[in-house]
Amino acid sequence: MKSVFFTDNGIEDIPDDAIFNFKIQATVTNPILYIDFHEITVVPINYDIKYDAVYTKDAPYEILAAPLNNVTFTVPKEGGGSKEFNHDGNIAKQVFQEIINKYHAAGFAYDLQIVPYCPINSTDITLQTISYFIDSTSEESVSCCIYLQTSTFTQTLTAPEIPIRSDYKMSNELDLYRVVSPNGVGEFEFSPSKNGGNVEFYEVDCTLIPYNPYIKINPLFSGLYGADYDDYRGLICGGDFSMPIVSNEWETYQLQNKYYQDIFNRQISHQEYNNKFSLASDILGATAGAVSAGVEGFTVGGGVGAAVSAGVSLLGGAADVVTNQMLRNEEIRYQKDQFGFQLGTIKARAESLTRSTSFNQNNKYFPYVEYYTCTKVEEDALKKKIEYNGMTVGVIGKISDYLSPTYEYTYVQAQLIEIDIPDDYQMVEEIARRLRGGIRIA
């Protein structure tokens, strides 16, 4: 196939597969416009993913994992010891995408996900089972993936630093804390004041499952929340963590029909083998028919009749042999043409989008903590409300137990239940009325 290009020497035909670097020069008043064409080379990456044993102990499927970002790992070295290996996260993502596109439709690969946590929480992977992705040009390993031994795991993470007030009442009323899913689908609100006044750690519970991974994160509960009971309290990250999958029907057909070419070749060779015996049988039958016709003609009509009869029979038998052989050859050509047309039809089918993704430019790759607070004006307003109007405690007790040591006066509003004034009903009624309306006590 030829393509037409404008070059310095005029219009030329250049093969599509030629390596070229030329210029198009066109005078546009002033200045001169130059367009450079450069060859873009693509370096193939080789990988060897083997299924030799069951690595994932608690699941009926295997899980391969690789960091999305660049990481320096400590890996085993040939001959013993260890060495550093620079993992390229971008290449790993491209290779994983190629694997899922190629093997998903055939049923060998289920799903490709970007999840925030992994059971391997260390850069030292000398004891792990590893496969490397190799640059075919330099023969150097540029990335790797790890065979996970478990699909269910728990991790404890150090909490990020967030401002927490020492005044529990003010913090509980003015500040909002919540853990949000990476895709923004879910959130979990909590109060550090109810959690003993701080949040030092977060606990993560995960089960890696195709299509719907289970990911839960919660503050390490204490205080009014009690302890961590391994229950469902916390943020359960919902939504879709899968990446898009594109399927190619020709590659899928090859994977699902591994020996399709061998099967067809064996069918043709079998038919050709049978045809040889059919041809021999036809020739033998034609010869035997001619001999039989000659004997019969001699008996009935004498020598001349026998010769004529034998000649006609021999010619008819030869025609039958040729016709049958042509039909058998045509049957083989027909099967080959049909097989080729069927494969051509599969190859001609366009790639299809098997699965889309919900990831977008606003997505995060991990849960995050949101912190909201108020302005100084609102903070001062709440302080004055507590100072001059107090707060509702909803208990039965003595007024003296709830007088504030911080402020000069304490605002008290209550319902009188009992008072030690036995002989003055009017005074008791007046005190009860004042308490119902609210009074300030020094």
Coordinates of C-alpha atoms in Angstrom, one line a residue:
M1 CA 0.0 0.0 0.0
K2 CA 1.3 3.5 -0.9
S3 CA 0.7 6.9 0.6
V4 CA 1.2 10.2 -1.1
F5 CA 3.3 12.8 0.7
F6 CA 4.4 16.3 -0.2
T7 CA 8.2 16.6 0.1
D8 CA 11.0 18.9 -1.0
N9 CA 11.2 17.0 -4.2
G10 CA 7.5 17.3 -5.0
I11 CA 4.8 14.7 -4.6
E12 CA 6.2 11.2 -3.8
D13 CA 4.8 7.8 -3.0
I14 CA 6.2 6.5 0.2
P15 CA 5.4 3.1 1.7
D16 CA 3.3 3.2 4.8
D17 CA 5.8 1.0 6.7
A18 CA 8.8 3.2 5.8
I19 CA 10.7 5.1 8.5
F20 CA 10.6 8.7 7.6
N21 CA 11.4 12.1 8.9
F22 CA 10.7 14.9 6.4
K23 CA 9.4 18.4 6.2
I24 CA 6.5 20.1 4.5
Q25 CA 7.4 23.6 3.4
A26 CA 4.8 26.1 2.3
T27 CA 5.1 29.8 1.9
V28 CA 2.3 31.7 3.6
T29 CA 3.2 35.3 2.9
N30 CA 5.7 35.5 5.8
P31 CA 7.1 33.6 7.6
I32 CA 7.6 30.1 6.2
L33 CA 5.7 27.2 7.9
Y34 CA 7.6 24.0 8.7
I35 CA 5.9 20.8 9.9
D36 CA 8.2 18.0 11.1
F37 CA 7.1 14.4 11.1
H38 CA 8.9 12.0 13.5
E39 CA 8.6 8.3 13.9
I40 CA 7.1 7.3 17.3
T41 CA 8.5 4.0 18.5
V42 CA 6.5 1.8 20.9
V43 CA 8.6 -0.5 23.2
P44 CA 6.8 -3.7 23.9
I45 CA 6.7 -5.0 27.5
N46 CA 6.9 -8.7 28.2
Y47 CA 5.3 -10.4 31.2
D48 CA 5.0 -14.0 32.4
I49 CA 2.0 -14.6 34.6
K50 CA 2.0 -18.2 35.7
Y51 CA -0.8 -20.1 37.4
D52 CA 1.3 -22.8 39.1
A53 CA -0.4 -23.0 42.5
V54 CA -3.1 -21.5 44.7
Y55 CA -1.6 -18.4 46.2
T56 CA -4.7 -16.7 47.5
K57 CA -5.7 -19.0 50.4
D58 CA -9.1 -17.7 51.3
A59 CA -10.6 -17.2 47.8
P60 CA -11.5 -19.3 44.8
Y61 CA -9.6 -16.9 42.5
E62 CA -6.1 -15.5 42.3
I63 CA -5.3 -11.8 43.0
L64 CA -2.4 -10.0 41.5
A65 CA -1.5 -6.5 42.9
A66 CA 0.8 -3.7 41.9
P67 CA 1.2 -0.2 43.3
L68 CA -0.3 2.5 41.2
N69 CA 2.6 4.9 41.9
N70 CA 6.3 4.5 41.6
V71 CA 7.8 2.6 44.5
T72 CA 11.3 1.3 45.4
F73 CA 10.9 -2.3 46.6
T74 CA 13.4 -4.6 48.3
V75 CA 13.2 -7.8 46.3
P76 CA 15.1 -11.1 46.4
K77 CA 18.3 -11.3 44.3
E78 CA 19.5 -14.3 42.3
G79 CA 22.1 -16.2 44.2
G80 CA 20.8 -15.0 47.6
G81 CA 20.4 -11.8 49.4
S82 CA 18.2 -8.8 48.4
K83 CA 18.4 -5.8 46.2
E84 CA 16.4 -2.6 45.5
F85 CA 14.0 -2.5 42.6
N86 CA 12.4 0.6 41.2
H87 CA 8.8 -0.2 40.3
D88 CA 7.1 1.9 37.6
G89 CA 3.5 2.3 38.5
N90 CA 2.4 3.7 35.1
I91 CA 3.8 0.7 33.2
A92 CA 2.1 -1.7 35.7
K93 CA -1.2 -0.1 35.1
Q94 CA -0.8 -0.4 31.3
V95 CA 0.2 -4.0 31.6
F96 CA -2.7 -4.8 33.9
Q97 CA -5.1 -3.1 31.5
E98 CA -3.7 -5.2 28.6
I99 CA -4.2 -8.4 30.6
I100 CA -7.8 -7.7 31.5
N101 CA -8.6 -6.6 28.0
K102 CA -7.1 -9.8 26.5
Y103 CA -8.4 -12.4 29.0
H104 CA -11.6 -11.0 30.5
A105 CA -14.0 -12.1 27.8
A106 CA -12.5 -15.6 27.7
G107 CA -13.1 -16.0 31.4
F108 CA -9.5 -16.1 32.5
A109 CA -9.5 -12.6 34.2
Y110 CA -12.5 -11.3 36.1
D111 CA -11.9 -7.7 37.0
L112 CA -9.4 -4.8 37.2
Q113 CA -9.8 -2.5 40.2
I114 CA -8.0 0.4 41.8
V115 CA -8.4 -0.1 45.6
P116 CA -6.9 2.1 48.3
Y117 CA -5.5 -0.7 50.5
C118 CA -3.5 -3.9 50.1
P119 CA -2.6 -6.7 52.5
I120 CA 1.1 -6.0 51.8
N121 CA 1.9 -2.8 53.8
S122 CA 5.7 -2.8 53.3
T123 CA 8.2 -2.2 50.6
D124 CA 10.1 -5.3 51.6
I125 CA 8.6 -8.0 49.4
T126 CA 11.5 -10.5 49.6
L127 CA 9.2 -13.2 51.0
Q128 CA 6.4 -12.6 48.4
T129 CA 5.8 -14.3 45.0
I130 CA 6.6 -11.8 42.3
S131 CA 6.3 -11.6 38.5
Y132 CA 8.3 -9.0 36.6
F133 CA 7.4 -6.9 33.6
I134 CA 10.4 -6.7 31.2
D135 CA 11.3 -4.1 28.6
S136 CA 11.9 -6.2 25.5
T137 CA 14.5 -3.7 24.2
S138 CA 16.8 -3.4 27.2
E139 CA 15.8 -6.8 28.7
E140 CA 15.5 -4.9 32.1
S141 CA 12.7 -5.4 34.6
V142 CA 10.7 -2.1 34.8
S143 CA 7.8 -3.1 36.9
C144 CA 6.3 -6.0 38.9
C145 CA 3.2 -7.5 40.4
I146 CA 2.7 -9.5 43.6
Y147 CA 0.6 -12.6 44.1
L148 CA -1.5 -11.9 47.2
Q149 CA -1.9 -14.7 49.7
T150 CA -5.1 -13.4 51.2
S151 CA -8.2 -11.5 50.0
T152 CA -9.4 -10.5 53.5
F153 CA -7.2 -8.4 55.8
T154 CA -7.3 -5.7 58.6
Q155 CA -4.9 -2.8 58.9
T156 CA -4.4 0.0 61.5
L157 CA -3.4 3.4 60.1
T158 CA -2.1 6.4 61.9
A159 CA -4.6 9.1 61.9
P160 CA -3.9 12.4 60.0
E161 CA -3.4 15.5 62.1
I162 CA -6.7 17.4 62.4
P163 CA -7.4 20.2 64.9
I164 CA -9.4 19.0 68.0
R165 CA -10.5 21.4 70.7
S166 CA -9.8 20.7 74.3
D167 CA -13.3 21.9 75.2
Y168 CA -15.5 18.9 74.4
K169 CA -18.8 20.8 74.4
M170 CA -17.5 23.5 72.1
S171 CA -15.9 20.9 69.8
N172 CA -19.0 18.7 69.6
E173 CA -21.2 21.7 68.8
L174 CA -19.0 23.7 66.4
D175 CA -16.9 21.1 64.5
L176 CA -17.8 18.4 62.0
Y177 CA -15.6 15.5 61.1
R178 CA -16.4 12.8 58.6
V179 CA -14.7 10.1 56.6
V180 CA -15.6 10.1 52.9
S181 CA -15.3 7.4 50.3
P182 CA -12.8 7.9 47.5
N183 CA -15.6 8.3 44.9
G184 CA -17.8 10.4 47.2
V185 CA -20.6 7.8 47.3
G186 CA -20.6 7.4 51.1
E187 CA -19.5 9.2 54.3
F188 CA -19.3 8.5 58.0
E189 CA -19.6 11.4 60.6
F190 CA -18.0 11.1 64.0
S191 CA -17.1 13.3 66.9
P192 CA -13.6 13.2 68.5
S193 CA -15.1 14.6 71.7
K194 CA -17.3 11.5 72.0
N195 CA -14.3 9.3 71.1
G196 CA -12.4 10.3 74.3
G197 CA -11.3 13.6 72.9
N198 CA -8.9 12.3 70.2
V199 CA -8.5 10.1 67.1
E200 CA -5.1 8.4 67.0
F201 CA -5.7 5.5 64.6
Y202 CA -8.1 4.3 61.9
E203 CA -8.9 0.7 61.3
V204 CA -9.4 -0.7 57.8
D205 CA -11.3 -4.0 57.1
C206 CA -11.1 -5.2 53.5
T207 CA -12.2 -8.2 51.4
L208 CA -11.0 -8.0 47.8
I209 CA -13.9 -9.4 45.6
P210 CA -14.4 -9.0 41.8
Y211 CA -16.8 -6.2 40.9
N212 CA -17.8 -5.3 44.5
P213 CA -14.8 -5.2 47.0
Y214 CA -15.7 -4.7 50.7
I215 CA -13.8 -1.7 52.2
K216 CA -14.6 -0.4 55.6
I217 CA -12.7 2.3 57.6
N218 CA -13.5 3.7 61.0
P219 CA -11.8 5.6 63.8
L220 CA -10.4 3.3 66.5
F221 CA -13.4 3.7 68.8
S222 CA -13.2 4.6 72.5
G223 CA -15.0 6.9 74.9
L224 CA -18.8 7.1 74.3
Y225 CA -18.4 4.9 71.2
G226 CA -17.2 2.1 73.4
A227 CA -14.6 -0.3 71.9
D228 CA -14.0 -1.7 68.5
Y229 CA -16.3 -4.7 68.2
D230 CA -15.5 -5.5 64.5
D231 CA -19.0 -4.5 63.6
Y232 CA -20.3 -2.4 60.7
R233 CA -19.9 1.0 62.3
G234 CA -17.8 3.2 60.1
L235 CA -17.6 4.1 56.4
I236 CA -18.3 1.3 54.0
C237 CA -17.0 2.5 50.7
G238 CA -19.6 1.9 48.0
G239 CA -19.6 2.5 44.3
D240 CA -17.5 1.1 41.5
F241 CA -13.8 0.6 41.8
S242 CA -13.4 -1.2 38.5
M243 CA -11.5 0.1 35.5
P244 CA -12.8 0.0 31.9
I245 CA -12.5 -3.3 29.9
V246 CA -12.3 -3.5 26.2
S247 CA -12.7 -7.0 24.5
N248 CA -11.5 -8.2 21.2
E249 CA -13.6 -11.0 19.7
W250 CA -10.7 -12.5 17.7
E251 CA -8.4 -12.8 20.7
T252 CA -11.3 -14.2 22.8
Y253 CA -12.0 -16.8 20.1
Q254 CA -8.4 -17.8 20.0
L255 CA -8.3 -18.2 23.8
Q256 CA -11.6 -20.1 24.0
N257 CA -10.7 -22.3 21.1
K258 CA -7.0 -22.9 21.7
Y259 CA -6.6 -25.8 19.2
Y260 CA -9.0 -24.4 16.6
Q261 CA -6.4 -24.5 13.8
D262 CA -5.1 -27.9 14.8
I263 CA -8.6 -29.3 14.9
F264 CA -9.4 -28.0 11.4
N265 CA -6.1 -29.3 10.0
R266 CA -6.8 -32.7 11.5
Q267 CA -10.2 -32.7 9.9
I268 CA -8.8 -31.9 6.5
S269 CA -6.0 -34.5 6.7
H270 CA -8.6 -37.1 7.9
Q271 CA -10.8 -36.3 4.9
E272 CA -7.8 -36.4 2.5
Y273 CA -6.8 -39.8 3.9
N274 CA -10.3 -41.1 3.4
N275 CA -10.3 -39.7 -0.1
K276 CA -7.3 -41.7 -1.1
F277 CA -9.0 -44.9 -0.2
S278 CA -12.2 -43.7 -1.9
L279 CA -10.2 -43.0 -5.1
A280 CA -8.5 -46.4 -5.0
S281 CA -11.9 -48.0 -4.5
D282 CA -13.4 -46.1 -7.4
I283 CA -10.5 -47.2 -9.7
L284 CA -10.8 -50.8 -8.6
G285 CA -14.6 -50.7 -9.1
A286 CA -14.2 -49.2 -12.6
T287 CA -11.6 -51.9 -13.6
A288 CA -13.7 -54.7 -12.2
G289 CA -16.7 -53.4 -14.0
A290 CA -14.9 -53.3 -17.3
V291 CA -13.6 -56.9 -16.9
S292 CA -17.1 -58.2 -16.0
A293 CA -18.6 -56.4 -19.0
G294 CA -16.0 -58.0 -21.3
V295 CA -16.7 -61.5 -20.1
E296 CA -20.5 -61.0 -20.4
G297 CA -20.2 -59.6 -24.0
F298 CA -18.1 -62.5 -25.1
T299 CA -20.6 -65.0 -23.8
V300 CA -23.5 -63.3 -25.5
G301 CA -22.2 -62.0 -28.8
G302 CA -18.8 -63.4 -29.4
G303 CA -15.4 -61.6 -29.7
V304 CA -16.5 -58.4 -31.4
G305 CA -19.4 -57.8 -29.0
A306 CA -17.1 -58.4 -26.0
A307 CA -14.6 -55.8 -27.1
V308 CA -17.1 -53.1 -27.7
S309 CA -18.9 -53.7 -24.4
A310 CA -15.6 -53.7 -22.4
G311 CA -14.4 -50.5 -24.0
V312 CA -17.6 -48.6 -23.2
S313 CA -17.6 -49.8 -19.6
L314 CA -14.0 -48.8 -19.1
L315 CA -14.6 -45.3 -20.4
G316 CA -17.7 -44.8 -18.2
G317 CA -15.8 -46.1 -15.1
A318 CA -12.9 -43.7 -15.7
A319 CA -15.4 -40.8 -16.0
D320 CA -17.0 -41.8 -12.7
V321 CA -13.5 -41.9 -11.0
V322 CA -12.6 -38.4 -12.3
T323 CA -16.0 -37.0 -11.3
N324 CA -15.9 -38.4 -7.8
Q325 CA -12.4 -37.1 -7.3
M326 CA -13.4 -33.6 -8.4
L327 CA -16.3 -33.6 -6.0
R328 CA -14.1 -34.7 -3.1
N329 CA -11.5 -32.0 -3.9
E330 CA -14.3 -29.4 -4.1
E331 CA -15.6 -30.5 -0.7
I332 CA -12.2 -29.9 0.9
R333 CA -11.8 -26.5 -0.8
Y334 CA -15.3 -25.6 0.4
Q335 CA -14.5 -26.5 4.0
K336 CA -11.3 -24.5 3.8
D337 CA -13.1 -21.4 2.3
Q338 CA -15.8 -21.6 4.9
F339 CA -13.3 -21.9 7.7
G340 CA -11.4 -18.9 6.4
F341 CA -14.6 -16.8 6.0
Q342 CA -15.7 -17.6 9.5
L343 CA -12.3 -16.5 10.9
G344 CA -12.3 -13.4 8.8
T345 CA -15.8 -12.5 10.1
I346 CA -14.6 -12.8 13.7
K347 CA -11.4 -10.8 12.9
A348 CA -13.5 -8.0 11.3
R349 CA -15.6 -7.4 14.4
A350 CA -14.8 -4.2 16.2
E351 CA -13.5 -4.1 19.7
S352 CA -16.3 -3.6 22.2
L353 CA -16.4 -1.9 25.6
T354 CA -17.3 -4.7 27.9
R355 CA -17.2 -2.6 31.1
S356 CA -17.0 1.1 31.8
T357 CA -15.7 2.8 34.9
S358 CA -17.0 5.4 37.4
F359 CA -13.6 6.9 37.9
N360 CA -13.3 10.6 37.0
Q361 CA -11.0 13.6 37.5
N362 CA -12.6 14.3 40.9
N363 CA -12.1 10.8 42.3
K364 CA -9.5 10.1 45.0
Y365 CA -7.7 6.8 45.3
F366 CA -8.2 6.6 49.1
P367 CA -10.7 7.6 51.7
Y368 CA -10.1 11.0 53.3
V369 CA -11.2 13.0 56.3
E370 CA -13.2 16.2 56.0
Y371 CA -13.1 18.8 58.8
Y372 CA -15.6 21.7 59.0
T373 CA -15.7 24.4 61.7
C374 CA -17.3 27.8 62.3
T375 CA -16.2 31.4 62.3
K376 CA -15.0 33.3 65.3
V377 CA -18.3 35.1 65.5
E378 CA -20.2 31.9 65.8
E379 CA -17.8 30.5 68.3
D380 CA -18.2 33.6 70.5
A381 CA -22.0 33.4 70.2
L382 CA -22.0 29.8 71.5
K383 CA -19.7 30.8 74.4
K384 CA -22.1 33.5 75.4
K385 CA -25.0 31.2 75.1
I386 CA -23.4 28.6 77.4
E387 CA -22.3 31.4 79.8
Y388 CA -25.7 33.1 80.0
N389 CA -28.1 30.4 79.1
G390 CA -26.3 27.2 80.0
M391 CA -27.0 23.9 78.5
T392 CA -29.6 21.1 78.8
V393 CA -28.3 18.2 80.9
G394 CA -31.6 16.3 81.4
V395 CA -30.9 14.8 84.8
I396 CA -32.4 14.8 88.3
G397 CA -30.0 16.2 90.9
K398 CA -29.2 19.1 93.2
I399 CA -28.7 22.5 91.8
S400 CA -25.4 22.9 93.7
D401 CA -24.0 20.0 91.7
Y402 CA -24.3 21.9 88.4
L403 CA -23.1 25.4 89.4
S404 CA -20.3 26.4 87.0
P405 CA -16.9 27.0 88.5
T406 CA -15.8 28.9 85.4
Y407 CA -18.4 31.7 85.3
E408 CA -19.5 34.1 88.1
Y409 CA -23.1 33.3 87.6
T410 CA -24.8 30.1 86.5
Y411 CA -28.1 30.1 84.6
V412 CA -30.5 27.5 86.0
Q413 CA -33.8 26.5 84.5
A414 CA -35.4 23.5 86.1
Q415 CA -38.6 21.8 87.5
L416 CA -38.7 21.8 91.3
I417 CA -39.2 18.3 92.7
E418 CA -38.3 18.7 96.4
I419 CA -37.2 21.5 98.7
D420 CA -36.7 21.7 102.4
I421 CA -39.2 24.5 103.3
P422 CA -42.0 22.8 105.3
D423 CA -44.1 25.7 106.5
D424 CA -44.1 28.3 103.7
Y425 CA -46.1 27.1 100.7
Q426 CA -46.2 30.5 99.0
M427 CA -42.3 30.7 99.1
V428 CA -42.0 27.2 97.7
E429 CA -44.4 28.0 94.8
E430 CA -42.5 31.2 94.0
I431 CA -39.2 29.4 93.9
A432 CA -40.7 26.7 91.6
R433 CA -42.1 29.4 89.3
R434 CA -38.7 31.2 89.1
L435 CA -36.9 28.0 88.4
R436 CA -39.3 27.1 85.6
G437 CA -38.6 30.5 84.0
G438 CA -34.9 30.4 84.6
I439 CA -32.7 32.4 87.0
R440 CA -29.0 33.2 87.4
I441 CA -27.4 31.9 90.6
A442 CA -24.0 33.1 91.9

